[in-house]
Coordinates of C-alpha atoms and ligand atoms in Angstrom, one line a residue:
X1 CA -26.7 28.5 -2.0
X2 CA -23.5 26.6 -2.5
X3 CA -22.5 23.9 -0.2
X4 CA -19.3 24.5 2.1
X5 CA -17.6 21.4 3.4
X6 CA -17.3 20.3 7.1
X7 CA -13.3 20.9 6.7
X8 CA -13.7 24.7 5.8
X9 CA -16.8 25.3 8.3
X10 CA -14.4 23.9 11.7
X11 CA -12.1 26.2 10.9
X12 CA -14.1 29.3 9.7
X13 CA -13.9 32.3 11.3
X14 CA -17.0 33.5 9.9
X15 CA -19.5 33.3 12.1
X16 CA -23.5 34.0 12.7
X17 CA -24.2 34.0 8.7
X18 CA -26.3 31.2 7.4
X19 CA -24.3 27.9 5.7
X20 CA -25.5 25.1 3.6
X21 CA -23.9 21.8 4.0
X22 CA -24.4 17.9 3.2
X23 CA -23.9 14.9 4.5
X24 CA -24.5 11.6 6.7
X25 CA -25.7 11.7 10.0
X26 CA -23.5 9.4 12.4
X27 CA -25.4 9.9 15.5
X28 CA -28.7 11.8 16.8
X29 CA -28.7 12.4 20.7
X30 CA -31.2 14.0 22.7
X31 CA -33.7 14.6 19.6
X32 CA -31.5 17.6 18.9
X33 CA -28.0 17.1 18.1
X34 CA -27.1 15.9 14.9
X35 CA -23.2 14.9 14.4
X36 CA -23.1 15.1 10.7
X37 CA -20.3 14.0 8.6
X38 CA -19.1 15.2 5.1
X39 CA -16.0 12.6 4.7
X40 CA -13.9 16.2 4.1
X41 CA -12.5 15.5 7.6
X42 CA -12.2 13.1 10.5
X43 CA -14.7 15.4 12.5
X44 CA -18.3 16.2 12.8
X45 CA -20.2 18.8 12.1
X46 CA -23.1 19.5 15.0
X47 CA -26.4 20.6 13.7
X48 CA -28.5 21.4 16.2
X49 CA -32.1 20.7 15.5
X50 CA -35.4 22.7 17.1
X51 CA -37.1 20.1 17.6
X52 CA -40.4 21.9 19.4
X53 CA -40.8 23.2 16.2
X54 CA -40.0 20.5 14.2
X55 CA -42.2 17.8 12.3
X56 CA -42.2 14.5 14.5
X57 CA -42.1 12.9 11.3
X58 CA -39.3 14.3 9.8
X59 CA -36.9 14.0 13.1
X60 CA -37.8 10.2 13.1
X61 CA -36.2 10.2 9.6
X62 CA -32.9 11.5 11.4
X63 CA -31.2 8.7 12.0
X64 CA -27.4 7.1 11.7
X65 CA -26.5 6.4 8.1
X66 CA -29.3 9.1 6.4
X67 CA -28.3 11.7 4.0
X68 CA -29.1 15.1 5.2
X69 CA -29.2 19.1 3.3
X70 CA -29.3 21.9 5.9
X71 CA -29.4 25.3 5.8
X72 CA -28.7 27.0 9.0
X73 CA -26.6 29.7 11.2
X74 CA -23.1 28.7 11.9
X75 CA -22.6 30.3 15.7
X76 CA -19.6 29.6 18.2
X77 CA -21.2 26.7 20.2
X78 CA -22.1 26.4 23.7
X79 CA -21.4 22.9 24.4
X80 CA -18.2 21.0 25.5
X81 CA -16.4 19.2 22.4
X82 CA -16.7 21.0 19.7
X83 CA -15.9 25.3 18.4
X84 CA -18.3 25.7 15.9
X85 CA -22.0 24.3 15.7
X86 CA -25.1 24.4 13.0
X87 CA -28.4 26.2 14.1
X88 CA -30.7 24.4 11.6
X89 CA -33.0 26.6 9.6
X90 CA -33.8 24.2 7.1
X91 CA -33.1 20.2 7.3
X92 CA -33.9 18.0 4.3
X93 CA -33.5 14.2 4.1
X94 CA -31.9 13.4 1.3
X95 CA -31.7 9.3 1.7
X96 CA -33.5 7.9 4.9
X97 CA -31.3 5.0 6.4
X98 CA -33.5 2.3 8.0
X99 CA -32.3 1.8 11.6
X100 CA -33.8 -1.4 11.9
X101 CA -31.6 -3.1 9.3
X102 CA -28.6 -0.5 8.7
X103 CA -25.2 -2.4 9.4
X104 CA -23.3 0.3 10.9
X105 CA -24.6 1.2 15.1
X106 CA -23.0 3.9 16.4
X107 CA -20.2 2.0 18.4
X108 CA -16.9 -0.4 17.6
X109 CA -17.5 -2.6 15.1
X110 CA -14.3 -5.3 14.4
X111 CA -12.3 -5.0 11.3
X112 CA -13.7 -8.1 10.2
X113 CA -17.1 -7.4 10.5
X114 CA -16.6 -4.0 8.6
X115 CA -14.5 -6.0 5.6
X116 CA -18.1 -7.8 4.8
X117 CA -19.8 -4.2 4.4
X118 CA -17.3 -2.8 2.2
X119 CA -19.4 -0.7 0.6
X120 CA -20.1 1.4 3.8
X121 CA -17.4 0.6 5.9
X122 CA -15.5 3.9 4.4
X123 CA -18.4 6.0 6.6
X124 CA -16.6 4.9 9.8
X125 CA -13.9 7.0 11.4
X126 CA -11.5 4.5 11.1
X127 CA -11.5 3.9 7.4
X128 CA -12.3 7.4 5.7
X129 CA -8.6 8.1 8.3
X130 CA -7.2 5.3 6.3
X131 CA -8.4 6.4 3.0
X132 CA -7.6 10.0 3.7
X133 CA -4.2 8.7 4.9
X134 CA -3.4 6.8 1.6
X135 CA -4.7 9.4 -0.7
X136 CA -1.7 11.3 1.3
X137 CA 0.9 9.3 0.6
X138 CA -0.1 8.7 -3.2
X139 CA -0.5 12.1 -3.7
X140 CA 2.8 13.0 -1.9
X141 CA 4.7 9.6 -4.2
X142 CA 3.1 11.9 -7.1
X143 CA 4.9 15.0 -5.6
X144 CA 8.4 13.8 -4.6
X145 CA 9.1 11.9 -8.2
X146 CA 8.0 15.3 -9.7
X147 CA 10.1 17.4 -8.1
X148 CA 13.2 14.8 -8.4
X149 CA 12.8 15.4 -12.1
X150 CA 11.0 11.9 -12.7
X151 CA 8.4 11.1 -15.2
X152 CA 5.0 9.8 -14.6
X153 CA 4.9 6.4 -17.0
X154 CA 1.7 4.0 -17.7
X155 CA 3.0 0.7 -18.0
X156 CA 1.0 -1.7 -19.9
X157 CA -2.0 -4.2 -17.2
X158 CA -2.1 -6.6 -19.8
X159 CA 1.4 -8.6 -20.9
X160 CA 2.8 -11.4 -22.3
X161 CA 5.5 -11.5 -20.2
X162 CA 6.0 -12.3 -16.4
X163 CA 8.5 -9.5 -15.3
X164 CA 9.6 -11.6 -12.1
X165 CA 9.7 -15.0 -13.5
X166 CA 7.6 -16.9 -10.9
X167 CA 4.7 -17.9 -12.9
X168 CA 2.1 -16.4 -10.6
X169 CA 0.4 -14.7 -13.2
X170 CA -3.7 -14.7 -14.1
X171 CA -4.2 -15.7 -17.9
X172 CA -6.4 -13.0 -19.8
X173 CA -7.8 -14.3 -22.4
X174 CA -11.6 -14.2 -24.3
X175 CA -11.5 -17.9 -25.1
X176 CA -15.0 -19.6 -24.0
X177 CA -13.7 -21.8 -21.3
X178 CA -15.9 -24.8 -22.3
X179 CA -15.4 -24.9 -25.9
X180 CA -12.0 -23.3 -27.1
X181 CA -9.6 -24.1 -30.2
X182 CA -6.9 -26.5 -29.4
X183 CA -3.6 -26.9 -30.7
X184 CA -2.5 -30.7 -32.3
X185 CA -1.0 -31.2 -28.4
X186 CA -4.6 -30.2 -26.9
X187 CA -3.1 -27.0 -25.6
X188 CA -5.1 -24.0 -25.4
X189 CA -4.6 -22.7 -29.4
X190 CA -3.4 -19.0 -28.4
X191 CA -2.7 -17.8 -31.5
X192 CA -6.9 -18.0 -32.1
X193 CA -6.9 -15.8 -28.7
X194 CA -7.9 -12.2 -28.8
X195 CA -4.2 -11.1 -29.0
X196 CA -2.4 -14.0 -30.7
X197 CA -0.6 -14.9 -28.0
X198 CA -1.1 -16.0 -24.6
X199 CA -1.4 -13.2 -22.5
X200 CA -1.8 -12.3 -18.6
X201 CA -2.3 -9.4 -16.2
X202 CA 1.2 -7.4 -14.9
X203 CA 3.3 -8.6 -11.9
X204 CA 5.3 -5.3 -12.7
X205 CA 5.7 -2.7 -14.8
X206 CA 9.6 -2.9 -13.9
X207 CA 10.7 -3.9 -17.9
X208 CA 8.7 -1.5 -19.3
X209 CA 9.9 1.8 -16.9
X210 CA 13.0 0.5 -18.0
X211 CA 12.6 1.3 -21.5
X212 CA 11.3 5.1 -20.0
X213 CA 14.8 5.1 -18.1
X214 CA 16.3 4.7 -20.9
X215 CA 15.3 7.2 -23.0
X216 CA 13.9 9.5 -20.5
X217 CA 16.1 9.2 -18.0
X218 CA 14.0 8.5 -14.9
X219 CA 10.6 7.8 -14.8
X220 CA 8.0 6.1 -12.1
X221 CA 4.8 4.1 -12.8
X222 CA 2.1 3.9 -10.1
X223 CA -0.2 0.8 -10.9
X224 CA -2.2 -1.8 -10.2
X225 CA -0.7 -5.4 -10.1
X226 CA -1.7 -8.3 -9.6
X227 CA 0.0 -11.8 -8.5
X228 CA -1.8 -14.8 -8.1
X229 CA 0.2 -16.3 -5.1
X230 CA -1.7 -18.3 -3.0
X231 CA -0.5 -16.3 0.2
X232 CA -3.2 -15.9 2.8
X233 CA -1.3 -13.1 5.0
X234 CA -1.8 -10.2 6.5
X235 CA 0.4 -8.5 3.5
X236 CA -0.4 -10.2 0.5
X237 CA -3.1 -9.2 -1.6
X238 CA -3.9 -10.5 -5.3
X239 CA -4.4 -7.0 -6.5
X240 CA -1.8 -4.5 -5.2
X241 CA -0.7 -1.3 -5.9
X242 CA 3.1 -0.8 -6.9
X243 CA 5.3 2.4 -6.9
X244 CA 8.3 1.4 -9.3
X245 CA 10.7 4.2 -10.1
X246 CA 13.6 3.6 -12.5
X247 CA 16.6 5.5 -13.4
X248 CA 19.5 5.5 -15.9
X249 CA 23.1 6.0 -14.9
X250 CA 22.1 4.8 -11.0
X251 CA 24.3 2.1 -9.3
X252 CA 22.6 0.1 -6.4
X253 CA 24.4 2.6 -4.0
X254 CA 22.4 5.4 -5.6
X255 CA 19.0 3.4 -5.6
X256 CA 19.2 2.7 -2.1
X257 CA 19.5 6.2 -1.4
X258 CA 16.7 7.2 -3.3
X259 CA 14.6 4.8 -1.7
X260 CA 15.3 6.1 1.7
X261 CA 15.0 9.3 0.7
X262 CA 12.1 9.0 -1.3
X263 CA 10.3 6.8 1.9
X264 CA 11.0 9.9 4.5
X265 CA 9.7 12.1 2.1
X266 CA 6.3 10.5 2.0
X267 CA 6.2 9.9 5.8
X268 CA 7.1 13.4 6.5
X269 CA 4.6 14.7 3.8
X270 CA 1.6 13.0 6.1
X271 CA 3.2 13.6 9.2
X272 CA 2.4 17.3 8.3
X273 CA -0.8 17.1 6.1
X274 CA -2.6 14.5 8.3
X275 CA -2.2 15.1 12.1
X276 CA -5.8 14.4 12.9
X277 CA -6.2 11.5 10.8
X278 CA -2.8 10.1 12.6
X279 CA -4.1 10.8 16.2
X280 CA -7.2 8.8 15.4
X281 CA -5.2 6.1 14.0
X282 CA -2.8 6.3 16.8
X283 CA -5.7 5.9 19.6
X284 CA -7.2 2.9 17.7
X285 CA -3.8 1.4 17.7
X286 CA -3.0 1.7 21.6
X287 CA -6.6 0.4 22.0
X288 CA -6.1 -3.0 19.9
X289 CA -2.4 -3.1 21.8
X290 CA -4.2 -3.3 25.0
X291 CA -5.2 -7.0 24.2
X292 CA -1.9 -8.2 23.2
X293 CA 0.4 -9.3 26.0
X294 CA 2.7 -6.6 26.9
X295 CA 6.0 -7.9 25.0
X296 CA 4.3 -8.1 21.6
X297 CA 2.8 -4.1 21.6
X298 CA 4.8 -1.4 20.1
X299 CA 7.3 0.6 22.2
X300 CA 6.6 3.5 20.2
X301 CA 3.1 5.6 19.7
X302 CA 2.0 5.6 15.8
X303 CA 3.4 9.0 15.7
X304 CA 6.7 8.7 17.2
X305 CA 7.6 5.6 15.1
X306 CA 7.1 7.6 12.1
X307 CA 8.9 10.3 13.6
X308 CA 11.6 7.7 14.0
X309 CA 11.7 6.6 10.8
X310 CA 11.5 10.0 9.1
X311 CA 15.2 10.8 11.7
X312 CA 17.3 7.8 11.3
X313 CA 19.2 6.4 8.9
X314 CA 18.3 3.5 7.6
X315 CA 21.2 0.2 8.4
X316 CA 22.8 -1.0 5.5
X317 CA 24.1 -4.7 5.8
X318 CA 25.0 -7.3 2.7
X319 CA 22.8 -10.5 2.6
X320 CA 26.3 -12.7 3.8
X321 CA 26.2 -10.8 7.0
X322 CA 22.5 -11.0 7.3
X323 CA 23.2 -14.4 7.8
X324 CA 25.9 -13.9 9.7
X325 CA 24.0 -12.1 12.6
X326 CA 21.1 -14.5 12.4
X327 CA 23.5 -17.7 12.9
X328 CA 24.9 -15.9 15.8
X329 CA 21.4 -15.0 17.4
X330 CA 20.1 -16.6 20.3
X331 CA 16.9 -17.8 18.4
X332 CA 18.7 -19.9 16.4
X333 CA 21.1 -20.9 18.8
X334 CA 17.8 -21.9 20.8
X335 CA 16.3 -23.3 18.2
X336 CA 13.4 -21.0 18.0
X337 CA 13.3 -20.3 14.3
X338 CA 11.3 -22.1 12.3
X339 CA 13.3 -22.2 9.5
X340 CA 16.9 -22.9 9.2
X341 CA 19.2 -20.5 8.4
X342 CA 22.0 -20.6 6.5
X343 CA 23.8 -19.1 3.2
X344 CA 21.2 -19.4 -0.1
X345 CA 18.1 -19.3 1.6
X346 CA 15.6 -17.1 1.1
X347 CA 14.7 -14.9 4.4
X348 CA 11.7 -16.0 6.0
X349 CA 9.7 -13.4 8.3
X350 CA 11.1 -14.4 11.1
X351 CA 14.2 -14.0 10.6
X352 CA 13.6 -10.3 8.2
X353 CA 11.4 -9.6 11.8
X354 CA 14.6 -10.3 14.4
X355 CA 16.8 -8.1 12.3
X356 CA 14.6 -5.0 11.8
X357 CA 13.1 -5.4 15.4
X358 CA 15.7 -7.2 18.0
X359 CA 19.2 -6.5 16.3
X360 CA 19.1 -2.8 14.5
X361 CA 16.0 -2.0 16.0
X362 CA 15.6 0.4 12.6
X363 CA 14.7 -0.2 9.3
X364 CA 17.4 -2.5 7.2
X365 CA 19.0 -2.2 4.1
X366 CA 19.9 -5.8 2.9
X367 CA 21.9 -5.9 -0.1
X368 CA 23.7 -8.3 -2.6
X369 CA 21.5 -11.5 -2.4
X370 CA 22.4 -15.0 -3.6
X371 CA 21.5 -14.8 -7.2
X372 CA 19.2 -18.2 -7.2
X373 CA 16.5 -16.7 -5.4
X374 CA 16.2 -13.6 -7.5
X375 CA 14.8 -12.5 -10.4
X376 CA 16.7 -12.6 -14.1
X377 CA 17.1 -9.3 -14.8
X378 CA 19.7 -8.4 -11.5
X379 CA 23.1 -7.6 -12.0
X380 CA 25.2 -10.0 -11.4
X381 CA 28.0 -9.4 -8.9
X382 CA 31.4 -10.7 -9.0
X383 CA 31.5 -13.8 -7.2
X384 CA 32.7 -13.4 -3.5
X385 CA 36.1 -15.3 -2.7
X386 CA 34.1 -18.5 -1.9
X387 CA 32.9 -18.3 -5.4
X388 CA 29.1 -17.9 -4.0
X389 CA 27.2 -15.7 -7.0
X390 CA 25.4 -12.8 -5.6
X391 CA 23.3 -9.6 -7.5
X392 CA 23.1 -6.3 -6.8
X393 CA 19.6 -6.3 -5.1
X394 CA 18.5 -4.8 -2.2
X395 CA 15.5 -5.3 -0.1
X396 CA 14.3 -2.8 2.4
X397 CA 12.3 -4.0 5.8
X398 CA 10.7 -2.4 8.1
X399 CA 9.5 -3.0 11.3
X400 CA 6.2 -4.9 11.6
X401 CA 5.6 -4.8 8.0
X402 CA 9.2 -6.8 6.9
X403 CA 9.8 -6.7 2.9
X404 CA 8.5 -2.7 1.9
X405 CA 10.8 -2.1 -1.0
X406 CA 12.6 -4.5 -3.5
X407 CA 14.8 -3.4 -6.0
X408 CA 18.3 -3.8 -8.0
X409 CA 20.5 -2.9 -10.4
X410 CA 19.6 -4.3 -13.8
X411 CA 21.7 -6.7 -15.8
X412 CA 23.1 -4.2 -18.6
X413 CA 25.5 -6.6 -20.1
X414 CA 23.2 -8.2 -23.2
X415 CA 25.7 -11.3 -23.0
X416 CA 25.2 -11.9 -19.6
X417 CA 21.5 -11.1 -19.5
X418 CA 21.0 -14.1 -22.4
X419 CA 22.6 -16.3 -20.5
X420 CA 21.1 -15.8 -17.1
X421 CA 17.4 -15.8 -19.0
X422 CA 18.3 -19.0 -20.8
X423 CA 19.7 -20.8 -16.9
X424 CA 16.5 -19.8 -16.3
X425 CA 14.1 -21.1 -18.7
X426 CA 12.9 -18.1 -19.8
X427 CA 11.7 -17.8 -23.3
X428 CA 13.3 -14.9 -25.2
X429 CA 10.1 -14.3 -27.4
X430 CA 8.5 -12.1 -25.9
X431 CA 11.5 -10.3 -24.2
X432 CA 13.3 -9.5 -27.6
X433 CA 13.0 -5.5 -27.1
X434 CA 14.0 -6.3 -23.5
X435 CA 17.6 -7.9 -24.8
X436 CA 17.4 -5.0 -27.5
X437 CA 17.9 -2.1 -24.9
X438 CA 20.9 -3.7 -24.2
X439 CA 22.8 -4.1 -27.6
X440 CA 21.7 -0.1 -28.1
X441 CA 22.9 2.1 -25.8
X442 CA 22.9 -0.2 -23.1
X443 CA 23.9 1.6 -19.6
X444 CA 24.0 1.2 -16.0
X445 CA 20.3 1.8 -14.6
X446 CA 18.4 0.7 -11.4
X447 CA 14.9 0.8 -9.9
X448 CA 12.7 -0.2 -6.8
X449 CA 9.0 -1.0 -6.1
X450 CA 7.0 -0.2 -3.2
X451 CA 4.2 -1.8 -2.2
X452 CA 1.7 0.9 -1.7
X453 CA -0.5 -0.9 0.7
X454 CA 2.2 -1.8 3.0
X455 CA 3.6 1.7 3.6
X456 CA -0.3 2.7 3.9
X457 CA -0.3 -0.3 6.7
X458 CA 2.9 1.1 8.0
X459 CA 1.7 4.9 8.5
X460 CA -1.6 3.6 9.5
X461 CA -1.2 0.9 12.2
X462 CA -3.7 -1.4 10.0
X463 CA -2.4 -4.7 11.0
X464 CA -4.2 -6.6 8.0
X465 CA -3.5 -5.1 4.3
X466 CA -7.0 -5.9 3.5
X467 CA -8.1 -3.0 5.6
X468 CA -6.2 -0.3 3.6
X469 CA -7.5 -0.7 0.5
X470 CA -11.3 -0.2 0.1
X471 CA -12.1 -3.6 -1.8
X472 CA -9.3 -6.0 -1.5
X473 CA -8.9 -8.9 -3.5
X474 CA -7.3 -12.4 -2.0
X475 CA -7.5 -16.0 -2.5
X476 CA -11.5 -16.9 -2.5
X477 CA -12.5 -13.2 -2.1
X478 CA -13.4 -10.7 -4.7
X479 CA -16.6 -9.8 -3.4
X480 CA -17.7 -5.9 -4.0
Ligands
4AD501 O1 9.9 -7.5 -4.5 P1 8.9 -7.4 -5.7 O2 8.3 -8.6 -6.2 O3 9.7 -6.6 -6.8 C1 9.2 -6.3 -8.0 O4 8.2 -6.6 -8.5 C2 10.3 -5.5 -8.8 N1 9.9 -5.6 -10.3 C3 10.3 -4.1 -8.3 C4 11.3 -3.2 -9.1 O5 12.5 -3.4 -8.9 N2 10.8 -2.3 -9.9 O6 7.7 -6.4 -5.2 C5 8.0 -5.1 -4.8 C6 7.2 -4.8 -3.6 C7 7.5 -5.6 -2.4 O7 8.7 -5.2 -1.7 C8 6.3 -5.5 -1.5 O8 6.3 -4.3 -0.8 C9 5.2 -5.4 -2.6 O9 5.8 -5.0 -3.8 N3 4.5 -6.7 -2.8 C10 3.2 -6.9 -2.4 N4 2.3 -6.1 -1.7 C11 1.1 -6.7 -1.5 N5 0.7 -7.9 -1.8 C12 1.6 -8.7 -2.5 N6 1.2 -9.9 -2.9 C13 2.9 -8.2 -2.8 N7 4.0 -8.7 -3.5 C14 4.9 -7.8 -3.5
MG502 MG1 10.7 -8.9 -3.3

């Protein structure tokens, strides 16, 4: 008989015939009620077992974390809490689960305490909502970028180039680290390496979806990358996800745009698909709130912020007046910031939190940043009357999360592009076809990338990014 999933059975209208499902048992009550779990949905099935006529041996193997096959009569049930239940005819255990020694009880466990048992902590509620959550929002990235006319691309994991220039990068190489062939200058001899060259694992697929852009005309990658900053925050990882569209003939105007557009899309897209998963997110949310003094919890429920974010527009400010608002602010005028502000610097938290949260109170727009604490390959802006140099970049933050989506408009201008790379030390070797799509059929063109963990910590309420992907990977930890 084939299986049915949990999802179909809660909502079926076809009752009193005999159903087959799978799955793990999260609780047991009463030597009778089985709440059994399929990971199709958020809920339980109820199995309901006959347990006079039952083998005592076989209900002591019922117990939370066991693997079960029944066969039984799906009825409208009688009990509080639930439409549908199981009458089991047959019950097989699959996998017994010790109770004695298995990690997961029936009740709360912290997020910490779950992060050591990896490898099961995906049979909570909590995290399969999480995972079902972000398997939304990559399939909808999938579905908004197809139906703008954008290409899927697969950007190379392995490089020799470091696409945003700040030499946080992990070395790939085959070399025996005790005993490997040295140059005259007792470097590491590369060239003897398994590609010739040294070589190291992507910080972006930016330079290669530009090549797609400009030939394709827009295109996305969707990858793994990986930065080896020693960052010990709440949303950094070592091993992230990136969304990085790219499109030719787009100014930053038109980037911007699509990023806002692009961001509702995704929100809206779970908003719809997920309502359960959401609920339970937002109840564990306004549980954890409860602890925090009153003025550092959210104003809004899960739910409505997204709804929020899905109907405003987004603020759009330059970088100059960023800093204009935070000079004027009373934390700085108090003294409360912990870094300075002022023109050239890059934005801490702090200040990226006061401008999404206490000033605009929406998610920000900042464009046109000083171009010394950007990347290489932005567009440079004219200088404003003050001579300060500036590039079309724009960063978007949200609330909570701060820095969501980085992007620009690319330098297009070979010349200039040469020049900046050279200011900048960086070696032209291994960028040649990089320069190249600029002395043939060189055009305007301009890109972003999301972190996809923290828009899954955004739709989720997960306040540590290490909870919304299942095996994170972070300074000292890449255990699983
Ligand atoms: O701002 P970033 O460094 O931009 C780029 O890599 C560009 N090449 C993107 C582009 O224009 N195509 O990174 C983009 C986004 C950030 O806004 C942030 O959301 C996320 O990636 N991000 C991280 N997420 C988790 N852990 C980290 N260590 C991250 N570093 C960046
Ligand atoms: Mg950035």
């Amino acid at each position: 008989m084939k299986r049915s999933k949990i999802s179909e059975l809660l909502h079926s209208d076809t009752l009193d015939k005999t159903v087959h499902i799978k799955g793990w048992v999260r609780t047991f009550r009463s030597n009778r009620f089985i709440a059994l779990n399929d990971g199709s949905t958020l809920h339980n099935l109820q199995a309901v077992v006959d347990f006079e006529n039952t083998d005592t041996d076989l209900l002591q193997k019922i117990n939370t974390g066991a693997s079960l096959s029944i066969t039984g009569k799906l009825v409208l049930s009688a009990g509080k809490g639930q439409r549908v239940e199981i009458q089991v005819e047959t019950l097989e255990v699959l996998g017994e689960s010790d109770p004695d020694i298995y990690p997961l009880q029936p009740k709360k466990h912290s997020m910490e305490f779950l992060r050591e048992k990896a490898h099961l902590r995906t049979r909570t509620t909590t995290m399969s909502s999480v995972m079902r959550v972000r398997h939304g929002l990559a399939f909808a990235i999938h579905e908004y970028f197809n139906k703008e006319g954008f290409y899927y691309m697969n950007t190379p994991i392995i490089t020799a180039s470091d696409a945003e220039g700040a030499g946080e990068t992990f070395r790939v190489t085959t070399f025996d680290l005790d005993n490997f062939p040295k140059t005259e200058d007792q470097k590491p001899d590369f060239q003897q390496d398994f590609f010739g060259k040294a070589v190291n694992l992507t910080v972006s697929g930016q330079l290669e979806a530009e090549v797609g852009a400009l030939s394709m005309g827009a295109v996305y990658t969707f990858g793994p990358t990986f930065r080896a900053e020693n960052s010990n925050t709440t949303r950094h990882l070592a091993e992230f996800w990136m969304v990085e569209p790219e499109v030719a003939f787009a100014d930053l105007q038109e980037d911007a745009q699509l990023a806002e557009d692009f961001l509702k899309y995704i929100i809206r897209y779970v908003l719809e698909k997920y309502p359960d998963d959401l609920a339970l997110l937002e109840n564990r949310l306004l549980d954890e709130e409860k602890t925090k003094p009153a003025k550092d919890r959210n104003q809004l429920a899960l739910r409505e912020k997204l709804e929020f974010i899905v109907n405003t527009d987004f603020e759009q400010i330059t970088y100059t007046e960023a800093i204009r608002i935070l000079r004027n602010s009373k934390p700085h005028k108090k003294k409360r910031f912990k870094y300075m502000v002022e023109w050239g610097i890059d934005l801490q938290t702090e200040h990226e939190r006061y401008l999404v949260e206490k000033h605009f109170k929406k998610p920000v727009i900042i464009v046109d940043y000083p171009q010394d604490i950007k990347a290489f390959y932005m567009k440079q802006n004219q200088p404003d009357a003050e001579g300060r140099k500036t590039v079309a970049a724009m960063d978007i933050l949200f609330p909570a999360i701060g820095e969501i989506v980085g992007g620009s408009q690319r330098e297009d201008n070979e010349t200039k592009l040469r020049q900046r790379m050279q200011e900048m030390n960086i070696p032209e070797e291994d960028l040649w076809w990089y320069l190249e799509l600029r002395k043939f059929g060189t055009a305007p063109h301009a890109g972003f990338g999301l972190g996809f963990e923290r828009i899954v910590q955004f739709v989720t309420g997960i306040s540590n990014i290490r909870d919304v992907i299942p095996f994170p990977r972070t300074p000292k930890n890449a255990n699983f």
